Tab-separated table of C-alpha atoms and ligand atoms in Angstrom:
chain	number	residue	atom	x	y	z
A	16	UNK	CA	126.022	54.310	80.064
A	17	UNK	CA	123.174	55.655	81.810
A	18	UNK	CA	126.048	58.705	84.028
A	19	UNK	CA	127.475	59.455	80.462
A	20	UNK	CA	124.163	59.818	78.385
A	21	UNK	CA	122.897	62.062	81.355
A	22	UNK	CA	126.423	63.729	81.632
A	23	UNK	CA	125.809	63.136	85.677
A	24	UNK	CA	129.799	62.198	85.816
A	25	UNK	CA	132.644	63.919	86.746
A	26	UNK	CA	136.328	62.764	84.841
A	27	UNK	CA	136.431	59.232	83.769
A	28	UNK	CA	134.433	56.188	84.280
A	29	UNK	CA	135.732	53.094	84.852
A	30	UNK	CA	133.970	50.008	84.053
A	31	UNK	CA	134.919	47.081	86.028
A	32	UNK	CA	133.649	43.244	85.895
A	33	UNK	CA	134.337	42.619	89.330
A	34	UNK	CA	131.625	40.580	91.149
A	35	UNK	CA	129.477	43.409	93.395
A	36	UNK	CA	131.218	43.798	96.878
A	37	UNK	CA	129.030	41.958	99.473
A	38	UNK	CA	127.652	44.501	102.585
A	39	UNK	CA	129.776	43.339	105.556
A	40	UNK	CA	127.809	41.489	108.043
A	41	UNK	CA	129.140	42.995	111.530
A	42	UNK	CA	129.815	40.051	114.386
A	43	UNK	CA	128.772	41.084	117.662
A	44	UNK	CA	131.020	42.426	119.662
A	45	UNK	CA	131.655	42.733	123.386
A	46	UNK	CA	130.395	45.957	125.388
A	47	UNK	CA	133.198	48.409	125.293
A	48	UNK	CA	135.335	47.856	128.615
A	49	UNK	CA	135.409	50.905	130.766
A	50	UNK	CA	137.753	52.589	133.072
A	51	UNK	CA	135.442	53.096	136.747
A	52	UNK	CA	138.764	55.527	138.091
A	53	UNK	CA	138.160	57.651	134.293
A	54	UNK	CA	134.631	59.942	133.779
A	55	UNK	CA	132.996	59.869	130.498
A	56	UNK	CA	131.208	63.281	129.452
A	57	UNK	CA	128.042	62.796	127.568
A	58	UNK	CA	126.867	66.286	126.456
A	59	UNK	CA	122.817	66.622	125.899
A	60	UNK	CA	123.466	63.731	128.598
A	61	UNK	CA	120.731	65.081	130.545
A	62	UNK	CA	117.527	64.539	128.960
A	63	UNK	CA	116.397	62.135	125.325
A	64	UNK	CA	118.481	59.933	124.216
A	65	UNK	CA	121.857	61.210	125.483
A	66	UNK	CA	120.261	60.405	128.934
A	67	UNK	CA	119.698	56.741	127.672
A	68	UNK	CA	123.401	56.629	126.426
A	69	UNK	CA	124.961	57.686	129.925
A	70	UNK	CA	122.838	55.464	131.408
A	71	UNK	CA	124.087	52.583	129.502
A	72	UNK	CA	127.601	53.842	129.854
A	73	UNK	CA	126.618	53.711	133.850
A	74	UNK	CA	125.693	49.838	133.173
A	75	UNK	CA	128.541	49.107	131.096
A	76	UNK	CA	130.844	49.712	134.268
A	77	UNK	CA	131.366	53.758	134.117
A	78	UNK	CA	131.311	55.199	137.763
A	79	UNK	CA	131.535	58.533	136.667
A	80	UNK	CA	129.504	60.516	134.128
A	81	UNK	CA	129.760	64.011	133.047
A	82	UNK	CA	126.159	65.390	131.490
A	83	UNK	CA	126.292	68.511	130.300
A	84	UNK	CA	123.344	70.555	128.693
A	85	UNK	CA	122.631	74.297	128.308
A	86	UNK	CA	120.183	74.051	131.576
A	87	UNK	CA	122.081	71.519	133.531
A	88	UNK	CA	120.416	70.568	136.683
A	89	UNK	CA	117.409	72.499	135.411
A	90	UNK	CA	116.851	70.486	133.019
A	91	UNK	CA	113.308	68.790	133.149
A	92	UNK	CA	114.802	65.105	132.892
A	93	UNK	CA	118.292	65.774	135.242
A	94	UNK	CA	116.846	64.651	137.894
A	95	UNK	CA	115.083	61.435	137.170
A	96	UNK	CA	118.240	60.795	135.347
A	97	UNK	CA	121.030	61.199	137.927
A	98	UNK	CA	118.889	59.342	140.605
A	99	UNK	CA	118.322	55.977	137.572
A	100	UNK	CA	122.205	56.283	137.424
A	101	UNK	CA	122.639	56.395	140.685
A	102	UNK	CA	120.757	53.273	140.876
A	103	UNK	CA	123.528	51.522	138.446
A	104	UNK	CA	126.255	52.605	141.123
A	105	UNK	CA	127.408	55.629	138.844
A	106	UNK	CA	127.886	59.361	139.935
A	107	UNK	CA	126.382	61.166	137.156
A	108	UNK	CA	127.451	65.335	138.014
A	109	UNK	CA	125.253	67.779	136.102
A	110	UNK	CA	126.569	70.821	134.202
A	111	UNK	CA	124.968	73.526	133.001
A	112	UNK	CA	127.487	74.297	129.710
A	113	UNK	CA	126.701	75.637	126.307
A	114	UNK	CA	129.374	73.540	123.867
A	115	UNK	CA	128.718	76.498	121.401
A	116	UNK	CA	130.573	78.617	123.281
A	117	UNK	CA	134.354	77.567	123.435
A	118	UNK	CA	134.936	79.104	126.806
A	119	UNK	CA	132.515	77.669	128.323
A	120	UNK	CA	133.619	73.710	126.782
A	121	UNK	CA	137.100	74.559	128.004
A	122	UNK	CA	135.839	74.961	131.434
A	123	UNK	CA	133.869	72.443	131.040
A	124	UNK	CA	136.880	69.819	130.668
A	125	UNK	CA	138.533	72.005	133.223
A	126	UNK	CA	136.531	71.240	136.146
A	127	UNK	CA	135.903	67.307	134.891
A	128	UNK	CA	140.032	67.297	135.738
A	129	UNK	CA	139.738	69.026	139.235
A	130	UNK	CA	137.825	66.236	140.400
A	131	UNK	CA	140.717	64.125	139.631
A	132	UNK	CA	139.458	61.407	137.498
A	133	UNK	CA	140.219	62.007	134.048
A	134	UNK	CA	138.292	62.474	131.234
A	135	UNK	CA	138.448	59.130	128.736
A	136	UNK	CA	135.505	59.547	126.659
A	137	UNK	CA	133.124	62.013	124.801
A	138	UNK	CA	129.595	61.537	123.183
A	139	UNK	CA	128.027	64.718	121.821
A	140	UNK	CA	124.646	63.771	121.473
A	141	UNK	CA	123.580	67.525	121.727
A	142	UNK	CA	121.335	69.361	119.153
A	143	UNK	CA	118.963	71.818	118.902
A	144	UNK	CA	115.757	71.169	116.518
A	145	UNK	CA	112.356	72.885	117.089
A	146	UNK	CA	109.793	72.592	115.338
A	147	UNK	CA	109.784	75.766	113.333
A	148	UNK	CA	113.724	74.867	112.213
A	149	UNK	CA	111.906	71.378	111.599
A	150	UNK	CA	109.781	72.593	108.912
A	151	UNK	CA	111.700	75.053	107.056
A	152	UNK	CA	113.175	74.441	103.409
A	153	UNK	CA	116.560	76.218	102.798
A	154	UNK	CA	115.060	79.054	100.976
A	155	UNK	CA	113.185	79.795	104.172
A	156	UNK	CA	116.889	79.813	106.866
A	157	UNK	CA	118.459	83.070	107.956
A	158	UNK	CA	121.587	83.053	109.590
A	159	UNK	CA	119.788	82.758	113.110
A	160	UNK	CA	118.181	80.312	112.531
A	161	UNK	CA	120.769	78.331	110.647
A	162	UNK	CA	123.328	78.645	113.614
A	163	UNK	CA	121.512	77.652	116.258
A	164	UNK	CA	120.971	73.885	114.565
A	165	UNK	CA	124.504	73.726	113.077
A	166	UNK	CA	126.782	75.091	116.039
A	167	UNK	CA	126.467	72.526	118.574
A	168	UNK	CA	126.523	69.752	116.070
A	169	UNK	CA	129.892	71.797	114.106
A	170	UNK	CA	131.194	74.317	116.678
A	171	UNK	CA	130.381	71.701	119.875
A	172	UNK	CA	132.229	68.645	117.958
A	173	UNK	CA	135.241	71.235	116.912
A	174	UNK	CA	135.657	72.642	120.637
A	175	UNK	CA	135.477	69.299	122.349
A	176	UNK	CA	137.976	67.406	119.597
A	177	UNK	CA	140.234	70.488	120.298
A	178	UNK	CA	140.092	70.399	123.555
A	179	UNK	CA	140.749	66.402	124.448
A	180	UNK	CA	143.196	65.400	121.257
A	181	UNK	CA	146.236	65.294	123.323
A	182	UNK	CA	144.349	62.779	125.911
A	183	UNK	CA	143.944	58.969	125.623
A	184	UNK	CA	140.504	58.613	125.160
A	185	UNK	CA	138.523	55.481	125.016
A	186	UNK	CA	136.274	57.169	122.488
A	187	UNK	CA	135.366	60.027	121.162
A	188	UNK	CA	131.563	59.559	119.987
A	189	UNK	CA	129.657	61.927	117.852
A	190	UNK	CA	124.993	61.698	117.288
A	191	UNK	CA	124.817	62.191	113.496
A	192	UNK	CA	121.491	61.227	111.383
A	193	UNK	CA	120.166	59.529	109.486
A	194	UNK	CA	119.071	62.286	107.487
A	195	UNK	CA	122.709	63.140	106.898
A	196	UNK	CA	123.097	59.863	104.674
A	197	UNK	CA	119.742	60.139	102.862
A	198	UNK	CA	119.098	63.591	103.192
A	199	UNK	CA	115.433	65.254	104.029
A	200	UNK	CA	114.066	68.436	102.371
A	201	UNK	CA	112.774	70.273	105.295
A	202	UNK	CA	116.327	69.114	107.658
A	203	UNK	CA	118.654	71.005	105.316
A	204	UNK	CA	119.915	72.228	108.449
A	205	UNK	CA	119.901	69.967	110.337
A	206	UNK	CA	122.136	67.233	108.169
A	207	UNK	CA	124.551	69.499	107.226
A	208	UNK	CA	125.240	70.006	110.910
A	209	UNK	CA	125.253	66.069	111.374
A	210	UNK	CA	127.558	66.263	108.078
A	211	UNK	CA	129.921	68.725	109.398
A	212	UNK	CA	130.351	67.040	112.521
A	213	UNK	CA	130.929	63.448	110.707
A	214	UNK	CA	133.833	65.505	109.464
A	215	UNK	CA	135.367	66.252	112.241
A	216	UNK	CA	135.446	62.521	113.088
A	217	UNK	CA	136.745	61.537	109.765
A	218	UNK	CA	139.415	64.312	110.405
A	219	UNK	CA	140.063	62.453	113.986
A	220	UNK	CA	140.248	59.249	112.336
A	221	UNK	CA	142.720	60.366	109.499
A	222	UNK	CA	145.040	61.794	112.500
A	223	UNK	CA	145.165	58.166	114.225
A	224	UNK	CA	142.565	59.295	117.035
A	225	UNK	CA	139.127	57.314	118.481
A	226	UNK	CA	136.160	59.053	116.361
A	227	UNK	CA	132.819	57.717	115.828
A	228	UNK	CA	129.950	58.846	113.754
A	229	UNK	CA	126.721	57.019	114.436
A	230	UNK	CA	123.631	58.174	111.772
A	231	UNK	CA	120.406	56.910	113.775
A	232	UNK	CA	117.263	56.167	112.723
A	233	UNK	CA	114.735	57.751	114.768
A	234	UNK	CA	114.713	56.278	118.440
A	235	UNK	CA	111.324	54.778	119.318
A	236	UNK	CA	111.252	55.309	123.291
A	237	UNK	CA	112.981	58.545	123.908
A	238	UNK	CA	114.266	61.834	122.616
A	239	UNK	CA	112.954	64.293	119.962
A	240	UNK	CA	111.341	61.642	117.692
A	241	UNK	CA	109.197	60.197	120.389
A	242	UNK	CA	108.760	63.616	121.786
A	243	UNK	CA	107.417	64.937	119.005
A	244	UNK	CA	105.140	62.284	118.365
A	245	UNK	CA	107.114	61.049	114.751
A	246	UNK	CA	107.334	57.231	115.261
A	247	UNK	CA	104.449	56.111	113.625
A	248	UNK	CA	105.231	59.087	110.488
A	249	UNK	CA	108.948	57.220	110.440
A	250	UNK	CA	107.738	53.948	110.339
A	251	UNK	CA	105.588	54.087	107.625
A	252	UNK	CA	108.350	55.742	106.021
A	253	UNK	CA	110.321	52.521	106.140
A	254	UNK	CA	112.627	53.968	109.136
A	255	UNK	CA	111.495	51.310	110.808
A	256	UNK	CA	111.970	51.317	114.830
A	257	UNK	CA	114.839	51.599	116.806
A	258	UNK	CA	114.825	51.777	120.626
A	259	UNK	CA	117.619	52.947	122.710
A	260	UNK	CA	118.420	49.855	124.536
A	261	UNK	CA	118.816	48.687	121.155
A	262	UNK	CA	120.162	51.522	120.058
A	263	UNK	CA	123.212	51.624	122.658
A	264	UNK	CA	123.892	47.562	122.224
A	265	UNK	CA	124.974	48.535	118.396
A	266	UNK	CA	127.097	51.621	120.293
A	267	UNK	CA	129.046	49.277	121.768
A	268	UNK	CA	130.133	46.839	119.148
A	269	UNK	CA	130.301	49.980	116.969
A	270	UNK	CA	132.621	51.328	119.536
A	271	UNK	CA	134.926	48.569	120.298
A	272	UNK	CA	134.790	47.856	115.918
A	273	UNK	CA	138.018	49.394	114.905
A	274	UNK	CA	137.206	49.854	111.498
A	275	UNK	CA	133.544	51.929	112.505
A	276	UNK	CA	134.159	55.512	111.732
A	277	UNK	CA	130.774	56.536	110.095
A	278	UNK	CA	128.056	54.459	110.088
A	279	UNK	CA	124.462	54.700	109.997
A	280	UNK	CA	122.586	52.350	112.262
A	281	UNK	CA	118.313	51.376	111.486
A	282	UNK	CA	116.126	48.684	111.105
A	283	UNK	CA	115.257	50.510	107.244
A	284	UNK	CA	113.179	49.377	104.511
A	285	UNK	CA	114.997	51.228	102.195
A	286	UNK	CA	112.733	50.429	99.153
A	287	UNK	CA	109.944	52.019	101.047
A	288	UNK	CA	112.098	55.318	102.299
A	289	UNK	CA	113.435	55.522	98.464
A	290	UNK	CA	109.679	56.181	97.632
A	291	UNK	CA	109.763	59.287	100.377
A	292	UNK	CA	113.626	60.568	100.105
A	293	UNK	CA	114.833	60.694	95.928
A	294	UNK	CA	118.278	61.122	97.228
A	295	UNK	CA	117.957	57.446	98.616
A	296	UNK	CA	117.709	56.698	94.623
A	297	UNK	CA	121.327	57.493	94.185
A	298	UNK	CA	123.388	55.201	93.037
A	299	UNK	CA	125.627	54.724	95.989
A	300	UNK	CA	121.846	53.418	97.330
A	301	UNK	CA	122.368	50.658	95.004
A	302	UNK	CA	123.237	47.674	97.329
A	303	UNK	CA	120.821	48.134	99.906
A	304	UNK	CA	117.759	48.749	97.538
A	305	UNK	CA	116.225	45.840	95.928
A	306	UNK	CA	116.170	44.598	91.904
A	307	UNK	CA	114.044	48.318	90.996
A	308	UNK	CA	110.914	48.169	89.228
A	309	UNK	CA	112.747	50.730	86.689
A	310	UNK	CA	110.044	53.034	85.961
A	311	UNK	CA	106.923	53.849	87.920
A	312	UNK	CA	103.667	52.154	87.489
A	313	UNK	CA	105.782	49.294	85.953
A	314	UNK	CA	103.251	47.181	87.287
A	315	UNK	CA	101.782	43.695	86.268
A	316	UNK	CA	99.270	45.494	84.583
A	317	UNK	CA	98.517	44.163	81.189
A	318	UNK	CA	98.527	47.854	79.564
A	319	UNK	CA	98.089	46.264	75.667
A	320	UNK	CA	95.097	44.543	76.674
A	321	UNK	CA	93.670	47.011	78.875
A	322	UNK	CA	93.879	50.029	75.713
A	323	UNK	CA	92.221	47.146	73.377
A	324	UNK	CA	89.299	46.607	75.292
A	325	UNK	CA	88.600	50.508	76.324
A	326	UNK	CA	86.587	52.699	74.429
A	327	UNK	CA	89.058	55.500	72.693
A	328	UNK	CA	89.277	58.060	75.123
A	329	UNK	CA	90.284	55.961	78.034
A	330	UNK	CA	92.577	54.244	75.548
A	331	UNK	CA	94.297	57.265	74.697
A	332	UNK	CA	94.514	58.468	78.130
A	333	UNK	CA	96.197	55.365	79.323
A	334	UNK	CA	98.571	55.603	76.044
A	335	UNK	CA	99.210	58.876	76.947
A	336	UNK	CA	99.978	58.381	80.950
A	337	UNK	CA	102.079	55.541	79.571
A	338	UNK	CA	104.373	57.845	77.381
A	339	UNK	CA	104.510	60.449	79.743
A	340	UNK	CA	105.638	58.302	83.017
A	341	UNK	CA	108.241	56.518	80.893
A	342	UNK	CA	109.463	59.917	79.390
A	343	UNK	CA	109.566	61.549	82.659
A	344	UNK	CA	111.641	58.498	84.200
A	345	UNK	CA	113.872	59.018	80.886
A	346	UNK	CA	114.856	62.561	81.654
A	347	UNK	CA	114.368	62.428	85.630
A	348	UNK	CA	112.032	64.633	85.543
A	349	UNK	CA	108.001	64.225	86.985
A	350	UNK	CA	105.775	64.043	84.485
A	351	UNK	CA	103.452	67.032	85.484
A	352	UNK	CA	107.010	68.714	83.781
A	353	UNK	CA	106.089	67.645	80.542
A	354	UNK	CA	104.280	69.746	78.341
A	355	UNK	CA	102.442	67.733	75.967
A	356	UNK	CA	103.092	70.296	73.045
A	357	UNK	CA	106.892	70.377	73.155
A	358	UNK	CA	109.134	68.780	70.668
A	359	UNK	CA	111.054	65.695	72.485
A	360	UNK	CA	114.007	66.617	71.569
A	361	UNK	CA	113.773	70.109	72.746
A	362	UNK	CA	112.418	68.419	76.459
A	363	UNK	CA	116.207	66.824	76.807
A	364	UNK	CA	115.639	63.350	74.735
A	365	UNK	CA	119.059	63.155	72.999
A	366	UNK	CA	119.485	59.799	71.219
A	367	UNK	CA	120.527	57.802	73.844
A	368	UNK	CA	117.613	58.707	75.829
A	369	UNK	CA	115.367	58.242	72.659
A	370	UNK	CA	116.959	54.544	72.610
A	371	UNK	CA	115.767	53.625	76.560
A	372	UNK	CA	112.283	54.825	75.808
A	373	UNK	CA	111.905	52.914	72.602
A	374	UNK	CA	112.922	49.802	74.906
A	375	UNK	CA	110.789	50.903	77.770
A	376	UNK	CA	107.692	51.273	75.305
A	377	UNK	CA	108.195	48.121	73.534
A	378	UNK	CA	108.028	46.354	77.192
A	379	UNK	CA	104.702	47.933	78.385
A	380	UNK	CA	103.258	48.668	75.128
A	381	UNK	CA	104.130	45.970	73.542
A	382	UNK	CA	104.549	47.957	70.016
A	383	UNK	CA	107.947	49.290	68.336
A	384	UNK	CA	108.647	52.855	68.076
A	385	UNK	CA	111.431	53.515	66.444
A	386	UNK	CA	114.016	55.765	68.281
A	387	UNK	CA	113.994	58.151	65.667
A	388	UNK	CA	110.809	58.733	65.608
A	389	UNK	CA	110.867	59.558	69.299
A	390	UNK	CA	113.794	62.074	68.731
A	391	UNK	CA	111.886	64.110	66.223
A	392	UNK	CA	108.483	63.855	67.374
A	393	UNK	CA	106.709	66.655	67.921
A	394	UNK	CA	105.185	66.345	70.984
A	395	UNK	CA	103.352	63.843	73.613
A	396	UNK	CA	99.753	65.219	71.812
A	397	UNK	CA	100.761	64.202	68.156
A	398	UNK	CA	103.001	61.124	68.943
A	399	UNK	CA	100.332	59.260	71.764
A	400	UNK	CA	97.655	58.841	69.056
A	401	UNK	CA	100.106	57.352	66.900
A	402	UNK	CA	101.124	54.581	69.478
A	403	UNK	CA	97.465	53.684	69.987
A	404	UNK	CA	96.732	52.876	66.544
A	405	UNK	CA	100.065	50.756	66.914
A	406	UNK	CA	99.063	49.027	70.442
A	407	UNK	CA	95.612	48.402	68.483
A	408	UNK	CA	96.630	46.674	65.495
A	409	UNK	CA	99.506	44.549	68.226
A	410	UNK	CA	102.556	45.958	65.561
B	524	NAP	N1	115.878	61.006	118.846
B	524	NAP	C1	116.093	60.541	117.632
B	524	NAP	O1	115.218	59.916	117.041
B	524	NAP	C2	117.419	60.777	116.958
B	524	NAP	C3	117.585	60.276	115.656
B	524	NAP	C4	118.785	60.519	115.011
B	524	NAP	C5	119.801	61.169	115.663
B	524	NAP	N2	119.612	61.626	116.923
B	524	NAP	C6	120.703	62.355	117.571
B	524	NAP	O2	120.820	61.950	118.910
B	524	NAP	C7	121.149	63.060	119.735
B	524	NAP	C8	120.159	63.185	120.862
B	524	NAP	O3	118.873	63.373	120.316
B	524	NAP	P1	117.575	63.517	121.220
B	524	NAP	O4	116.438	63.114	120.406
B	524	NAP	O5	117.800	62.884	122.534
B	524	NAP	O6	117.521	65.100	121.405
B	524	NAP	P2	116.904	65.959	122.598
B	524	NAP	O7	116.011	65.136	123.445
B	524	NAP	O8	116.357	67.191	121.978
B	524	NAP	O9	118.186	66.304	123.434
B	524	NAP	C9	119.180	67.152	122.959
B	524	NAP	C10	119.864	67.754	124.151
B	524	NAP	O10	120.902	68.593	123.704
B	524	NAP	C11	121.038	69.639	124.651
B	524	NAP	N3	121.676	70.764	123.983
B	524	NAP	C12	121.189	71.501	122.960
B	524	NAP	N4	122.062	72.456	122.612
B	524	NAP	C13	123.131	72.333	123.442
B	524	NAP	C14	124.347	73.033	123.574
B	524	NAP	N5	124.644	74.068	122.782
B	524	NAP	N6	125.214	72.651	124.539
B	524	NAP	C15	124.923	71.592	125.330
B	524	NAP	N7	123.787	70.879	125.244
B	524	NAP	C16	122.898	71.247	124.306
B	524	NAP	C17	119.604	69.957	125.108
B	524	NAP	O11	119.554	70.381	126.467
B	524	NAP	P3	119.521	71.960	126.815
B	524	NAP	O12	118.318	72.500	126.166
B	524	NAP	O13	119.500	72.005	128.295
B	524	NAP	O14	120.782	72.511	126.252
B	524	NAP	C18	118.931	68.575	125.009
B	524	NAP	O15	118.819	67.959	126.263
B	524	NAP	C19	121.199	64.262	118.812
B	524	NAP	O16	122.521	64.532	118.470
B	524	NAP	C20	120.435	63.835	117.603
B	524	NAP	O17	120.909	64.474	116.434
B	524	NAP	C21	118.441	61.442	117.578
């Protein structure tokens, strides 16, 4: 009732009775089994947390690693992180490739094969992320800058599933976001990237081949997150923590899971990130946010007897802050929106809105006002003096 009164649907709606669908509990799995005789290209292998994931790949039995990055061997972390493969018995071979550029990705897979053992599995765990992409809002992107966050996430993913779909791979992984679930106001950018590339796995998955889209949380101990000092921020944000040991376990159930195509992986308090992200308010949010305290500042606060007992300023101010919050909430809007001298009906409240706020009042005023009274009011001004008389005689 709530879609249809805020025309927010598309077509029909179907109502079912149907108890709610319980969140699958994944079983452990074992680690994914590993061919030593195949290599397994990791690209943004070299540094973060695509280091972390080729050396887990190294400890899960691969003997051969491709890492590819932009810099290659020049990048600051290659060589601590061929010699700590090296240590798990695993010949990690840097290569300096831009998966951007399709040429370059084809010769990429081309001299993987001329060493003879075959290529049988792909993470793309590259992407590109400063700090000045980091903070930008969509109105602020040029094509520039736009590109250079999308392409390897779109045009990498694209060139690489071109390039290996006629070979049996053993998986073909792909380093989404979390932000490409809940979305993030300043990472436009960045989750469309993360979306577009999720799409090239479903697209892999609909033609019968490995795909795998993981959406992270941010990664505690390595990587851009940690780099950038964000941890703490993402905690508090109810992201919780996530470390890459941790991190690549979940890879491999994930991996050997046959019905994992897209999934987002986190230790999230979502009821705290819905606070931070509105898009985590969505409905399809529904099952993984708790029972919601419908409107804000529906608190335990006895508002009746608190605008009793204060003198009638504060009284009207808290009668007022009431009505406004609850009207807001009502028309999804924020109540700085709300001008107090505008007729309700010409703010949006159509009758079925009118209805919820004469139920929301009566809760946490504890006084009846009838609906249409709300629908022809004239304003927040005239009508908030008239509830306090109401909350003051208790009618
Ligand atoms: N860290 C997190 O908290 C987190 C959370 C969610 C998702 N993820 C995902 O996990 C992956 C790894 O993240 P990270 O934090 O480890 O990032 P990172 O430390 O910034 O590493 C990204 C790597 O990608 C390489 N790269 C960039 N553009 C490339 C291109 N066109 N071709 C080849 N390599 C390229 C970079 O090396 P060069 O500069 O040498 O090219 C860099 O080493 C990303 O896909 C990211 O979206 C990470």
């Amino acid at each position: 009732m709530a879609l249809l009164r805020d025309s927010r649907h598309i077509g029909k709606i179907v109502i079912t009775l149907d108890p709610a669908e319980p969140v699958p509990v994944r079983v452990p799995r074992p680690p994914v089994a590993l061919d030593p005789e195949a290599t397994y290209l990791v690209t943004g292998g070299l540094g973060g947390f695509g280091a972390a994931t080729a050396l887990w790949l190294a400890r899960c039995g691969a003997r051969r690693l491709a890492l590819a990055s932009r810099s290659g061997a020049a990048h600051p972390e290659a060589g601590a992180v061929l010699a700590r493969i090296a240590e798990e018995g695993a010949l990690a071979t840097a290569y300096a490739t831009d998966i951007t550029d399709p040429e370059a990705t084809r010769e990429l897979v081309a001299a993987i094969d001329a060493t003879g053992h075959p290529l049988r599995g792909v993470v793309n765990a590259a992407m590109v992320l400063d700090d000045v992409l980091d903070d930008a809002t969509a109105v602020e992107l040029d094509d520039e800058r736009t590109h250079a966050v999308v392409s390897p996430k779109l045009d990498g993913t694209a060139h690489l599933d071109r390039l290996t779909r006629d070979r049996p791979l053993d998986f073909f992984v792909f380093y989404s976001s979390i932000s490409a679930l809940a979305g993030n106001l300043r990472q436009s950018i960045y989750a469309a990237g993360n979306l577009a590339g999720e799409a090239i796995i479903r697209r892999r998955r609909a033609a019968g081949l490995p795909g795998l889209a993981v959406q992270w949380c941010a990664i505690s101990d390595t990587g851009y997150a940690d780099r950038a000092g964000m941890v703490d921020t993402m905690r508090r944000a109810g992201f919780g923590e996530l470390d890459s040991v941790t991190a690549t376990r979940v890879l491999g159930e994930l991996i050997s899971d046959p019905d994992a195509d897209v999934v987002m992986v986190g230790n999230t308090d979502w009821a705290q990130t819905a606070k931070l992200l509105p898009a985590v308010a969505a409905p399809r949010f529904t099952e993984m946010l708790p029972a919601p305290g419908a409107y804000p500042q529906d608190t335990d606060r006895n508002i009746p007897e608190l605008v009793r007992s204060a003198a009638e300023p504060e009284a009207l101010a808290l009668v007022t802050e009431v009505l406004v919050s609850a009207l807001a909430a009502v028309l999804h809007t924020a109540p700085e929106r709300i001008d107090p001298d505008t007729r309700l009906d010409q703010l949006g409240l159509e009758s079925l809105m009118a209805a919820e706020l004469s139920s929301v009042l009566q809760r946490r005023l504890d006084c009846v006002v009838p609906t249409m009274e709300l629908a022809t009011a004239a304003g927040v001004r005239q009508l908030a003096p008239r509830l306090l008389g109401r909350v003051r005689r208790g009618v």
